[in-house]
Amino acid sequence: MNALKNDHFSSINPQLQQKLVRLGIRNELELILHLPIRYEDETRLYPIRDIPDGKTGQVEGVIIHCEVITRSRRQLVCQVKDASGILFIRFLHFYPSQVKTYSIGARVRVLGEARTGFFGAEMIHPKCRIVHEESPLSDTLTPVYPITAGVTQTTISKLIQQVLSKGHSREYMAETLPETLLKQYQLLGFRESISLLHQPPPDIAMGLLQSRTHPAWRRIKFDELLAQQLSMRMHYRQRRSYRAPALQEKNHLIHALLATLPFGLTVAQKKVLAEIKSDLSTTSPMQRLLQGDVGSGKTIVAALAALQAIENDYQVAVMAPTEILAEQHYQKFLSWFAPLGVTVAWLSGSQKKRQRDHELTQIAAGHAMLVVGTHALFQEQVQFFRLGLVIVDEQHRFGVHQRLALRQKGSEPNWLPHQLMMSATPIPRTLSMSYYADLDVSVIDQLPPGRSPVVTKLIDESRRSEVIARVREACQTGKQAYWVCPLIEESEALQLKTAVETYELLSQTFPDLKINLIHGRLHAQDKSAIMTAFSQGEVQLLVATTVIEVGVDVPNASLMVIEHAERMGLSQLHQLRGRIGRGSEAGICVLLYQKPLSQIARERLRIIFEHSDGFEIARRDLKLRGPGEFLGTRQSGLPMLRFADLQQDMDLLEAARAVAEILLRDYPEAAQQHLQRWLGEKNEYLRV
Ligand code: ADP
Ligand code: MG
């Protein structure tokens, strides 16, 4: 960026520079984008008597009393008097020098929140400084900036003011948006917005400024969202410029599979399948996210999509995040595909070398047309003969980079396989529009018919014996149940120990039941043997850690007990609960919790109790945790938003999306300039 030549930043002393970097400031541009968190009004004075209780304001007066008192703790208490009354100011932390400074007769300006204390109006820890009778008032609101150790408010304000005063000619202050778009979307100019936010005039509506709804704030948030949209859309376009095999709709294998199913597809499944089939038939690589609540039937859609590739003699890779789920997919695909004469291969990290070598040969030679596996799929030794489609289940469980690695397995340069990602963690529209804007999204928005909703019960740990009676009764009448052990985040070993103990205890409690234990540390073969036994009804009660959370599908299991539900996250609870109520039997999910409950745990339990729709739960989860945590560390290839708030600024997001399209189409240079300003080199790691 040209503007970085002669950057004022480089003239700052190196020690301070280092501290600024901690605030994310590495140049002038980043300095001016370091925007206030709030403002203080030092443009006027209140008479002491007139400051409303609970309001922040500035007063000026003379110190008439000052002493250090020791009540419950040492504190400095002064009295300030003006023509209208007396204000008490109180400092719980203070320097000896302050006692001297606030001597009787000193004139001070005090800014703080006024409250009615024991003696009358008081302020605790106000901003307080010595002034002269003639000291001018500030003529703009005072910005308060985010700071860090070693960088004071004064330092940062000064730096920003310096840059602002000479930065007007800088390129980074230039408008990036064409006039017509500014008008159409009623956006304030960029330079004007920046100046206003750093130096707001006294008559500005302080409320709009504080709530960040002032047009100046909206412009900055818009710009940030626009950069994000531009970047996503550019990657989308860039990927579209790669070529993929056109997988035509032949439909003979697809119809053959449909004919063997005991059910017909739902309208929603048909709709998304049509979208996928049409994507596959073009020479642009598909990038589609298939969303659907737990149990909405994504797997069969994936299988039918896979058949379209296979009908065109292209291979398909299906990747799942856990061995249990991958194994289950393998079994399911095998049962569907083997009768059609399609060879299915299986790859996992824990399989024996001989078997693995055999599978690898089958894959490389193009005999195996469908390959199911865990992340073992994208190791280097795995060579596909002709990979045409990659399906990633529970995609949010994989890091961005893992997903990309599998895509690189396309056979020729400039070729990419089609890609279908599936997610049962429903991503609220705001998030998918922002963080997944580079994907096309299909949504299965209905559940297969005949499902009865799961009844959720919240039960205090002290009523455990009732729960036990219930489990026994259910199992004796031919139903199956899960007993989910508590999550212990701090230690996997402890979690395992708890699971084993729970299993032993329950075995004693239910000597008459066939019961087994499954957890993450078991060998893959053992896990799969246990799951098979459970799905064939040979195990009545399955004690499990959260390994069963994703994808596991045993329709006859209709009861689930989750211990210490208060420790689990919302999406985890929703996923777990989604394991039951899959058959015709109404599901019951018992959430055992232990008091005392934290505020957030209480809120989570209330949400999961009141709602069964995954999208609604996700929306509330997002509200509770914010997008950073919601998306999780695994997605952390993505730059998070600093200013825009996806809840509050939905309309801006819609506008940014529209403007991004217009810029890319009609003003490519403006798009470039805008991206450069906002993302700079950060744009790099979003590349294909
Ligand atoms: P998810 O979307 O959570 O991955 P699955 O694909 O595991 O859901 O499907 C859940 C269950 O619903 C499976 O047992 C599956 O066979 C069944 N299923 C899928 N589609 C239908 C349908 N249209 N009608 C009836 N059952 C269906
Ligand atoms: Mg699934």
XYZ file of C-alpha atoms and ligand atoms in Angstrom:
716
model
C 0.000 0.000 0.000
C 1.467 3.363 -1.030
C 0.182 5.020 2.077
C 2.586 2.977 4.125
C 5.556 4.846 2.746
C 6.433 7.668 5.143
C 4.076 6.109 7.581
C 3.907 8.063 10.786
C 3.887 4.762 12.582
C 7.503 4.067 11.726
C 8.574 7.297 13.427
C 7.092 6.209 16.746
C 9.661 4.920 19.223
C 10.159 1.179 18.819
C 9.109 0.237 22.343
C 5.797 1.976 21.943
C 5.432 0.442 18.489
C 5.669 -3.009 20.009
C 2.972 -2.205 22.507
C 0.755 -0.821 19.796
C 1.125 -4.040 17.854
C -0.519 -5.752 20.792
C -3.544 -3.595 20.066
C -3.453 -4.711 16.454
C -1.934 -1.426 15.292
C 0.927 -1.651 12.816
C 0.474 1.435 10.654
C -1.380 4.702 10.267
C -4.412 3.086 8.761
C -4.756 0.759 11.717
C -4.348 3.708 14.031
C -7.293 5.535 12.553
C -9.321 2.335 12.568
C -8.646 2.007 16.277
C -12.055 3.367 17.163
C -13.357 4.463 20.551
C -15.211 2.048 22.774
C -17.162 4.933 24.291
C -17.177 8.679 24.788
C -17.044 11.093 27.655
C -18.718 14.451 27.545
C -16.250 17.083 28.675
C -17.777 19.773 26.519
C -19.951 21.167 29.294
C -20.298 21.524 33.017
C -23.227 20.603 35.180
C -24.082 22.443 38.367
C -23.484 19.830 41.084
C -27.095 19.974 42.166
C -28.389 19.177 38.661
C -26.609 15.955 37.752
C -29.259 13.283 37.667
C -28.662 10.256 39.859
C -26.969 7.471 37.915
C -25.917 9.776 35.049
C -22.395 10.580 34.012
C -21.460 14.224 33.843
C -18.742 16.765 34.439
C -18.712 19.345 37.208
C -16.223 21.981 38.291
C -15.619 23.224 41.796
C -13.163 23.932 44.558
C -11.929 21.369 47.061
C -13.152 22.312 50.494
C -12.227 19.188 52.366
C -9.865 16.275 51.808
C -8.942 13.385 54.095
C -7.836 9.804 54.124
C -10.287 7.773 56.130
C -10.209 4.134 57.151
C -13.587 2.584 57.184
C -13.681 -0.984 55.878
C -10.614 0.017 53.889
C -8.411 3.034 53.416
C -9.852 5.599 51.062
C -9.393 9.175 50.003
C -12.516 11.307 50.341
C -12.756 14.909 49.146
C -15.555 17.427 48.994
C -15.935 19.643 45.953
C -18.124 22.726 46.109
C -19.618 24.856 43.380
C -22.296 27.526 43.519
C -25.074 24.955 43.598
C -23.896 22.375 46.103
C -21.309 19.921 47.355
C -20.113 16.691 45.773
C -18.253 13.925 47.585
C -15.589 12.158 45.578
C -14.116 8.917 46.778
C -10.973 7.027 45.700
C -10.399 3.485 46.887
C -7.055 3.301 45.117
C -4.928 6.398 45.260
C -1.373 7.644 45.328
C 0.040 9.668 48.205
C 0.645 12.420 45.658
C -3.094 12.722 45.067
C -3.644 13.646 48.687
C -1.333 16.611 48.132
C -2.764 17.588 44.767
C -6.336 17.735 45.983
C -5.529 20.228 48.672
C -8.081 22.675 49.999
C -8.688 25.512 47.575
C -7.646 23.578 44.469
C -10.007 23.971 41.503
C -10.909 20.631 39.893
C -12.935 19.290 37.034
C -14.559 16.003 37.924
C -16.167 13.584 35.514
C -17.984 10.499 36.687
C -21.234 8.780 37.424
C -23.181 10.587 40.103
C -24.968 8.695 42.832
C -26.775 9.629 45.928
C -24.533 8.451 48.731
C -24.785 8.671 52.474
C -23.988 12.388 52.593
C -25.551 13.428 49.279
C -24.215 13.429 45.712
C -21.048 11.398 45.289
C -18.802 9.951 42.605
C -16.561 6.952 43.068
C -13.298 6.985 41.163
C -14.158 9.909 38.920
C -11.761 11.308 36.373
C -10.425 14.340 38.215
C -7.942 17.008 37.192
C -6.747 20.391 38.374
C -7.846 23.353 36.221
C -7.712 27.124 36.264
C -10.731 29.302 36.362
C -10.319 30.054 32.671
C -9.506 26.563 31.409
C -11.451 26.056 28.187
C -13.894 23.224 27.844
C -13.255 20.554 25.280
C -15.056 21.258 22.011
C -15.561 17.641 20.981
C -16.713 14.627 22.967
C -13.738 12.790 24.403
C -13.195 9.378 22.852
C -12.172 6.555 25.146
C -10.023 3.991 23.342
C -9.200 0.380 24.021
C -5.772 0.429 25.642
C -3.192 -2.015 26.889
C -0.398 -2.015 29.456
C 2.042 0.759 28.664
C -0.250 2.638 26.298
C -2.325 5.244 28.087
C -5.464 6.980 26.883
C -3.447 10.146 26.453
C -0.782 8.454 24.341
C -3.198 6.756 22.021
C -5.422 9.826 21.626
C -2.428 11.960 20.770
C -1.163 9.511 18.172
C -4.550 9.265 16.562
C -5.044 13.028 16.539
C -1.620 13.502 14.944
C -2.396 11.058 12.207
C -5.826 12.519 11.633
C -4.491 16.030 11.362
C -2.227 15.182 8.477
C -3.840 12.057 7.177
C -6.481 13.765 5.104
C -4.452 13.520 1.974
C -3.572 9.905 2.587
C -4.777 7.314 0.205
C -6.197 5.194 2.973
C -8.638 7.961 3.812
C -9.930 8.100 0.260
C -13.458 7.014 -0.492
C -13.624 3.489 -1.845
C -17.272 3.512 -2.817
C -18.705 5.134 -5.937
C -20.988 8.110 -5.325
C -24.055 6.343 -6.717
C -23.774 3.491 -4.245
C -23.247 5.877 -1.336
C -26.480 7.594 -2.302
C -28.412 4.453 -2.988
C -27.517 2.865 0.338
C -27.543 6.160 2.244
C -24.022 5.798 3.487
C -21.947 8.536 5.059
C -18.539 9.206 3.491
C -15.623 7.201 4.859
C -13.406 10.140 5.775
C -16.281 11.994 7.360
C -17.217 8.931 9.390
C -13.696 8.387 10.655
C -13.271 12.030 11.671
C -16.612 12.102 13.349
C -15.947 8.994 15.395
C -12.604 10.286 16.648
C -13.721 13.889 17.121
C -17.458 13.933 17.583
C -18.958 17.454 17.808
C -20.684 18.308 21.108
C -24.163 18.527 19.612
C -24.088 14.960 18.296
C -26.674 12.505 19.588
C -24.559 10.787 22.218
C -26.985 7.863 22.433
C -26.531 6.962 18.757
C -22.801 7.168 19.191
C -22.715 4.974 22.275
C -25.039 2.371 20.786
C -23.016 2.439 17.567
C -26.075 3.152 15.470
C -24.948 6.599 14.335
C -24.501 6.802 10.532
C -20.753 7.145 11.045
C -20.627 3.868 12.914
C -22.908 2.252 10.389
C -20.564 3.236 7.606
C -17.583 1.677 9.324
C -19.486 -1.502 10.067
C -20.751 -1.576 6.532
C -17.203 -1.301 5.225
C -16.048 -4.121 7.406
C -18.898 -6.373 6.291
C -18.345 -5.358 2.693
C -14.702 -6.400 2.895
C -15.731 -9.746 4.276
C -18.322 -10.244 1.550
C -15.899 -9.177 -1.158
C -13.277 -11.550 0.051
C -15.692 -14.459 0.248
C -17.243 -13.734 -3.112
C -13.851 -13.386 -4.734
C -12.807 -16.758 -3.477
C -16.045 -18.127 -4.679
C -15.438 -16.726 -8.132
C -11.850 -17.826 -8.121
C -12.879 -21.366 -7.348
C -15.499 -21.216 -10.045
C -12.682 -20.544 -12.463
C -11.307 -24.000 -11.763
C -12.759 -26.812 -13.738
C -14.487 -29.897 -12.502
C -15.781 -32.951 -14.321
C -19.324 -32.496 -15.588
C -21.193 -35.342 -13.937
C -24.288 -35.832 -15.999
C -27.652 -36.800 -14.622
C -28.029 -40.366 -15.791
C -30.198 -41.503 -12.952
C -30.015 -45.255 -13.417
C -28.101 -46.020 -10.204
C -29.998 -43.274 -8.416
C -33.336 -44.765 -9.373
C -32.115 -48.218 -8.482
C -31.199 -47.112 -4.968
C -34.409 -45.150 -4.486
C -36.358 -48.271 -5.432
C -34.784 -50.264 -2.597
C -35.443 -47.695 0.141
C -38.249 -48.386 2.614
C -39.206 -44.704 2.439
C -39.663 -41.976 -0.131
C -37.670 -38.762 0.023
C -39.243 -35.778 1.714
C -40.024 -32.704 -0.362
C -37.082 -30.947 1.270
C -34.720 -33.802 0.436
C -35.903 -33.801 -3.174
C -35.365 -30.085 -3.437
C -31.783 -30.131 -2.146
C -30.960 -33.210 -4.198
C -32.097 -31.397 -7.327
C -29.836 -28.448 -6.438
C -26.883 -30.738 -5.925
C -27.504 -32.755 -9.080
C -27.653 -29.661 -11.167
C -24.396 -28.336 -9.648
C -22.668 -31.627 -10.350
C -23.604 -31.592 -13.984
C -21.634 -28.409 -14.685
C -17.909 -27.970 -15.186
C -17.597 -25.571 -12.247
C -16.634 -27.205 -8.978
C -19.599 -27.388 -6.643
C -19.093 -25.756 -3.259
C -22.257 -26.529 -1.466
C -23.099 -26.649 2.192
C -25.972 -28.960 2.968
C -27.585 -27.929 6.194
C -30.239 -29.865 7.951
C -31.200 -30.413 11.505
C -30.175 -33.575 13.291
C -32.149 -36.469 11.820
C -33.346 -34.604 8.744
C -31.868 -37.267 6.478
C -28.723 -35.822 4.970
C -26.966 -39.148 4.540
C -29.280 -40.526 1.890
C -29.027 -37.264 -0.036
C -25.250 -37.592 0.057
C -25.486 -41.182 -1.142
C -27.656 -40.232 -4.102
C -25.290 -37.407 -4.999
C -22.408 -39.878 -4.831
C -24.183 -42.148 -7.282
C -24.338 -39.389 -9.857
C -20.539 -39.181 -9.763
C -20.178 -42.946 -9.862
C -22.537 -43.243 -12.816
C -20.092 -41.008 -14.638
C -17.140 -43.199 -13.629
C -15.799 -40.782 -11.077
C -14.811 -41.716 -7.552
C -16.307 -40.251 -4.419
C -14.671 -39.684 -1.036
C -16.822 -39.468 2.079
C -15.091 -38.040 5.118
C -16.435 -38.111 8.666
C -14.897 -36.606 11.800
C -14.952 -39.663 14.081
C -14.239 -43.356 13.600
C -17.640 -44.327 14.914
C -19.419 -42.128 12.456
C -17.149 -43.061 9.557
C -17.652 -46.737 10.316
C -21.391 -46.265 10.483
C -21.382 -44.483 7.144
C -19.278 -47.246 5.697
C -21.769 -49.887 6.800
C -24.680 -47.870 5.525
C -23.160 -47.050 2.150
C -22.051 -50.653 1.796
C -25.582 -51.908 2.384
C -26.943 -49.442 -0.137
C -24.209 -49.713 -2.799
C -23.075 -53.333 -2.758
C -26.397 -54.554 -4.251
C -25.868 -52.018 -7.051
C -22.464 -53.513 -7.799
C -20.546 -50.476 -6.543
C -17.355 -51.246 -4.613
C -16.947 -49.354 -1.348
C -13.569 -48.948 0.375
C -12.809 -48.083 3.958
C -9.878 -46.136 5.370
C -9.189 -45.420 8.987
C -6.195 -44.480 11.052
C -6.401 -47.622 13.121
C -6.789 -50.326 10.488
C -4.131 -52.994 9.927
C -1.476 -52.263 7.357
C -2.407 -55.198 5.158
C -6.008 -54.205 4.940
C -5.080 -50.615 4.429
C -2.689 -51.455 1.585
C -5.394 -53.488 -0.028
C -7.840 -50.599 0.156
C -5.229 -48.168 -1.156
C -4.637 -50.345 -4.197
C -8.336 -50.611 -4.868
C -8.636 -46.834 -4.686
C -5.616 -46.093 -6.851
C -6.720 -48.568 -9.489
C -10.201 -47.093 -9.589
C -11.934 -50.291 -8.518
C -13.297 -48.788 -5.348
C -15.708 -46.098 -6.460
C -16.695 -44.872 -3.030
C -14.196 -44.396 -0.212
C -15.357 -43.751 3.312
C -13.006 -42.710 6.067
C -11.862 -40.345 8.722
C -9.232 -37.663 8.114
C -7.002 -40.617 7.188
C -8.461 -39.950 3.734
C -6.302 -36.970 2.995
C -2.957 -38.462 3.880
C -0.448 -38.429 1.109
C -0.430 -42.143 0.360
C -4.049 -41.978 -0.635
C -4.086 -41.714 -4.414
C -7.376 -41.616 -6.187
C -7.820 -42.862 -9.706
C -10.371 -40.211 -10.659
C -11.840 -38.270 -7.810
C -14.954 -36.393 -8.816
C -16.759 -35.580 -5.601
C -15.763 -35.029 -2.003
C -18.405 -35.272 0.706
C -17.556 -33.961 4.155
C -19.964 -34.871 6.921
C -20.246 -32.724 10.027
C -18.006 -30.248 8.279
C -17.764 -27.878 11.228
C -15.742 -30.558 12.994
C -12.954 -30.181 10.507
C -10.573 -27.290 10.244
C -10.625 -25.222 7.093
C -7.218 -26.600 6.148
C -8.208 -30.228 6.492
C -11.068 -29.664 4.112
C -8.811 -27.986 1.616
C -6.295 -30.828 1.768
C -8.831 -33.331 0.547
C -9.811 -31.067 -2.266
C -6.230 -30.975 -3.503
C -6.620 -34.622 -4.419
C -8.162 -33.725 -7.740
C -6.235 -35.420 -10.519
C -5.119 -32.598 -12.807
C -3.911 -29.057 -12.253
C -6.688 -26.474 -12.377
C -9.155 -29.211 -11.628
C -11.058 -29.475 -8.417
C -13.462 -32.183 -7.406
C -16.997 -31.105 -6.584
C -17.511 -30.655 -2.885
C -20.510 -31.249 -0.694
C -20.278 -30.300 2.959
C -22.868 -31.330 5.462
C -23.610 -29.842 8.801
C -26.103 -30.658 11.493
C -25.000 -27.714 13.553
C -27.426 -25.377 11.940
C -25.689 -22.153 11.209
C -27.978 -19.180 11.640
C -28.556 -17.208 8.501
C -26.534 -14.239 9.684
C -23.502 -16.419 10.201
C -23.812 -18.422 7.060
C -24.256 -15.215 5.085
C -21.087 -13.813 6.519
C -18.696 -16.635 7.270
C -19.937 -19.023 4.631
C -20.622 -16.490 1.923
C -18.202 -18.364 -0.324
C -20.454 -21.389 -0.339
C -23.831 -22.140 -1.837
C -26.203 -23.331 0.796
C -28.988 -25.905 0.604
C -31.242 -26.440 3.563
C -33.338 -29.487 4.437
C -36.018 -27.702 6.379
C -38.274 -30.564 7.374
C -37.909 -33.846 9.200
C -39.041 -37.163 7.702
C -42.664 -37.918 8.544
C -43.713 -40.009 11.501
C -41.188 -38.678 13.946
C -42.580 -37.822 17.312
C -40.738 -34.976 18.936
C -38.409 -35.857 21.765
C -39.736 -35.009 25.198
C -37.057 -33.358 27.287
C -37.093 -33.580 31.060
C -34.919 -31.593 33.404
C -34.310 -33.563 36.562
C -32.281 -32.662 39.591
C -29.495 -35.099 40.402
C -31.163 -35.825 43.746
C -33.977 -37.607 41.903
C -31.638 -40.060 40.238
C -33.436 -43.118 41.585
C -36.608 -42.207 39.702
C -34.586 -41.988 36.532
C -33.079 -45.390 37.164
C -36.534 -46.909 37.619
C -37.567 -45.381 34.330
C -34.597 -46.774 32.444
C -35.256 -50.262 33.794
C -38.894 -50.105 32.795
C -38.084 -48.906 29.285
C -35.476 -51.598 28.676
C -37.747 -54.314 30.021
C -40.386 -53.375 27.473
C -37.966 -53.855 24.596
C -36.698 -50.300 24.198
C -33.062 -49.296 24.155
C -31.367 -46.476 25.979
C -28.217 -44.385 26.068
C -26.655 -43.258 29.317
C -24.314 -40.396 28.553
C -21.493 -39.769 31.004
C -20.500 -36.329 32.116
C -18.127 -34.300 30.084
C -14.946 -33.491 31.954
C -13.162 -30.929 29.905
C -10.055 -30.598 32.021
C -8.972 -34.193 31.736
C -9.661 -36.930 29.285
C -8.266 -39.496 31.723
C -10.700 -38.402 34.389
C -13.533 -38.533 31.920
C -12.625 -42.081 31.013
C -12.434 -43.040 34.673
C -15.862 -41.553 35.296
C -17.286 -43.435 32.330
C -15.869 -46.736 33.551
C -17.178 -46.109 37.053
C -20.605 -45.150 35.783
C -20.650 -48.332 33.741
C -19.707 -50.475 36.733
C -22.260 -48.798 38.933
C -25.024 -49.178 36.375
C -24.068 -52.828 35.804
C -24.649 -53.421 39.509
C -27.862 -51.435 39.455
C -29.207 -53.341 36.454
C -27.941 -56.935 36.845
C -30.820 -58.036 34.639
C -29.976 -55.835 31.643
C -27.530 -56.314 28.815
C -25.329 -53.290 29.143
C -22.128 -52.107 27.520
C -19.731 -49.185 27.504
C -18.381 -47.158 24.605
C -15.772 -44.408 24.748
C -13.179 -42.725 22.576
C -10.196 -44.759 23.775
C -11.497 -48.121 22.616
C -9.985 -49.714 19.542
C -11.909 -49.018 16.384
C -12.905 -52.677 15.998
C -14.252 -52.782 19.532
C -16.175 -49.597 19.030
C -17.741 -50.853 15.877
C -18.547 -54.239 17.427
C -20.323 -52.499 20.287
C -22.254 -50.199 17.977
C -23.285 -53.153 15.831
C -24.461 -55.066 18.880
C -26.408 -52.042 20.022
C -28.034 -51.429 16.675
C -28.997 -55.107 16.455
C -30.631 -54.920 19.859
C -28.123 -57.187 21.605
C -27.260 -54.398 24.005
C -30.116 -52.747 25.864
C -28.354 -49.986 27.677
C -25.330 -48.282 26.183
C -23.210 -46.256 28.559
C -21.321 -43.729 26.479
C -19.104 -40.702 26.557
C -19.866 -37.914 24.144
C -18.299 -39.971 21.331
C -21.837 -40.784 20.287
C -22.602 -37.124 19.855
C -22.212 -36.949 16.117
C -24.270 -38.740 13.575
C -24.878 -42.069 15.287
C -28.133 -43.552 14.075
C -29.854 -46.367 15.965
C -33.598 -45.856 15.442
C -34.732 -48.258 18.163
C -33.001 -46.292 20.909
C -35.641 -44.009 22.331
C -34.435 -43.053 25.783
C -31.385 -41.034 26.702
C -30.077 -39.961 30.065
C -27.433 -37.242 30.086
C -25.537 -36.783 33.309
C -24.307 -33.356 34.329
C -26.120 -31.792 31.448
C -25.241 -28.405 32.920
C -21.650 -28.878 31.753
C -22.483 -29.317 28.115
C -22.865 -26.779 25.376
C -26.114 -26.213 23.557
C -25.126 -27.700 20.246
C -23.703 -30.722 22.003
C -26.937 -31.273 23.919
C -28.935 -30.836 20.755
C -26.738 -33.302 18.901
C -26.923 -35.829 21.699
C -30.641 -35.523 21.958
C -30.846 -35.979 18.190
C -29.661 -39.582 18.645
C -33.110 -40.538 19.897
C -36.591 -40.150 18.503
C -35.285 -41.457 15.182
C -37.675 -44.350 14.964
C -41.419 -44.459 15.423
C -41.145 -44.581 19.207
C -41.414 -41.181 20.928
C -38.057 -40.265 22.415
C -37.437 -39.157 25.957
C -34.331 -37.255 26.904
C -33.589 -36.851 30.586
C -31.157 -34.111 31.478
C -29.756 -34.723 34.913
C -28.261 -31.620 36.409
C -26.523 -30.728 39.590
C -27.016 -27.516 41.502
C -25.836 -24.839 41.891
C -26.302 -23.764 38.304
C -24.372 -20.869 36.847
C -26.352 -18.201 35.057
C -25.264 -19.433 31.650
C -25.885 -23.100 32.466
C -29.373 -22.254 33.639
C -30.011 -20.361 30.418
C -28.708 -23.243 28.286
C -30.887 -25.779 30.039
C -33.888 -23.534 29.644
C -33.251 -23.159 25.912
C -32.771 -26.881 25.298
C -35.860 -27.625 27.346
C -38.049 -25.146 25.499
C -36.832 -25.684 21.951
C -36.402 -28.609 19.646
C -35.707 -26.760 16.400
C -31.978 -26.790 15.826
C -31.952 -23.467 14.021
C -33.703 -21.739 16.867
C -31.318 -23.309 19.354
C -28.358 -22.220 17.268
C -29.672 -18.675 17.047
C -29.951 -18.493 20.794
C -26.596 -20.126 21.240
C -25.073 -17.519 18.985
C -26.641 -14.785 21.062
C -25.360 -16.362 24.240
C -21.802 -16.855 23.071
C -21.091 -14.546 20.163
C -19.856 -15.675 16.742
C -16.225 -16.307 17.710
C -17.052 -18.999 20.200
C -20.023 -20.239 18.283
C -17.967 -21.041 15.222
C -15.322 -22.552 17.442
C -11.559 -22.578 17.328
C -11.555 -25.017 14.492
C -12.978 -22.475 12.129
C -10.444 -19.961 13.240
C -8.976 -19.529 9.804
C -11.587 -16.827 9.574
C -10.983 -13.229 10.505
C -13.626 -12.193 13.000
C -15.588 -8.995 12.809
C -14.391 -6.142 15.005
C -17.123 -3.587 14.608
C -20.183 -5.117 13.037
C -22.526 -7.125 15.188
C -24.362 -9.773 13.237
C -27.423 -9.587 15.435
C -27.779 -5.846 15.369
C -26.536 -5.163 11.870
C -28.409 -7.662 9.779
C -29.618 -4.946 7.405
C -26.049 -3.812 6.822
C -25.016 -7.356 6.063
C -27.750 -7.628 3.443
C -26.636 -4.338 1.928
C -22.962 -5.317 1.994
C -23.760 -8.511 0.191
C -25.581 -6.656 -2.561
C -22.895 -3.985 -2.873
C -20.154 -6.629 -3.032
C -21.784 -8.115 -6.111
C -22.135 -4.705 -7.742
C -18.542 -3.713 -7.017
C -17.123 -6.958 -8.330
C -19.163 -6.641 -11.475
C -18.939 -2.911 -12.232
C -16.117 -1.445 -10.133
C -13.401 -4.079 -9.783
C -10.773 -1.488 -8.861
C -12.854 -0.103 -6.046
C -13.365 -3.658 -4.833
C -9.603 -4.222 -4.810
C -8.946 -0.994 -2.994
C -11.577 -1.741 -0.407
C -10.285 -5.230 0.253
C -6.747 -3.989 0.543
C -7.754 -1.390 3.086
C -9.698 -3.746 5.272
C -8.001 -7.075 4.957
C -4.543 -6.310 3.579
C -2.454 -9.441 3.861
C -5.140 -11.152 5.947
C -6.885 -11.810 2.690
C -4.160 -14.309 1.830
C -5.126 -17.128 4.090
C -8.558 -17.376 2.686
C -7.102 -18.403 -0.652
C -8.008 -21.712 -2.184
P -28.812 -36.618 9.619
O -29.385 -35.558 8.762
O -28.828 -36.246 11.082
O -27.472 -37.090 9.157
P -29.602 -39.271 8.881
O -29.178 -39.141 7.474
O -28.743 -40.059 9.794
O -29.830 -37.846 9.525
O -31.100 -39.810 8.884
C -31.780 -40.072 10.070
C -32.692 -41.278 9.901
O -33.797 -40.932 9.070
C -32.025 -42.458 9.241
O -32.411 -43.609 9.927
C -32.558 -42.442 7.835
O -32.573 -43.694 7.248
C -33.951 -41.901 8.025
N -34.522 -41.190 6.878
C -33.863 -40.376 6.021
N -34.711 -39.862 5.104
C -35.932 -40.360 5.379
C -37.231 -40.200 4.794
N -37.427 -39.419 3.734
N -38.248 -40.851 5.369
C -38.072 -41.633 6.441
N -36.880 -41.840 7.034
C -35.814 -41.214 6.519
Mg -25.574 -37.273 9.824
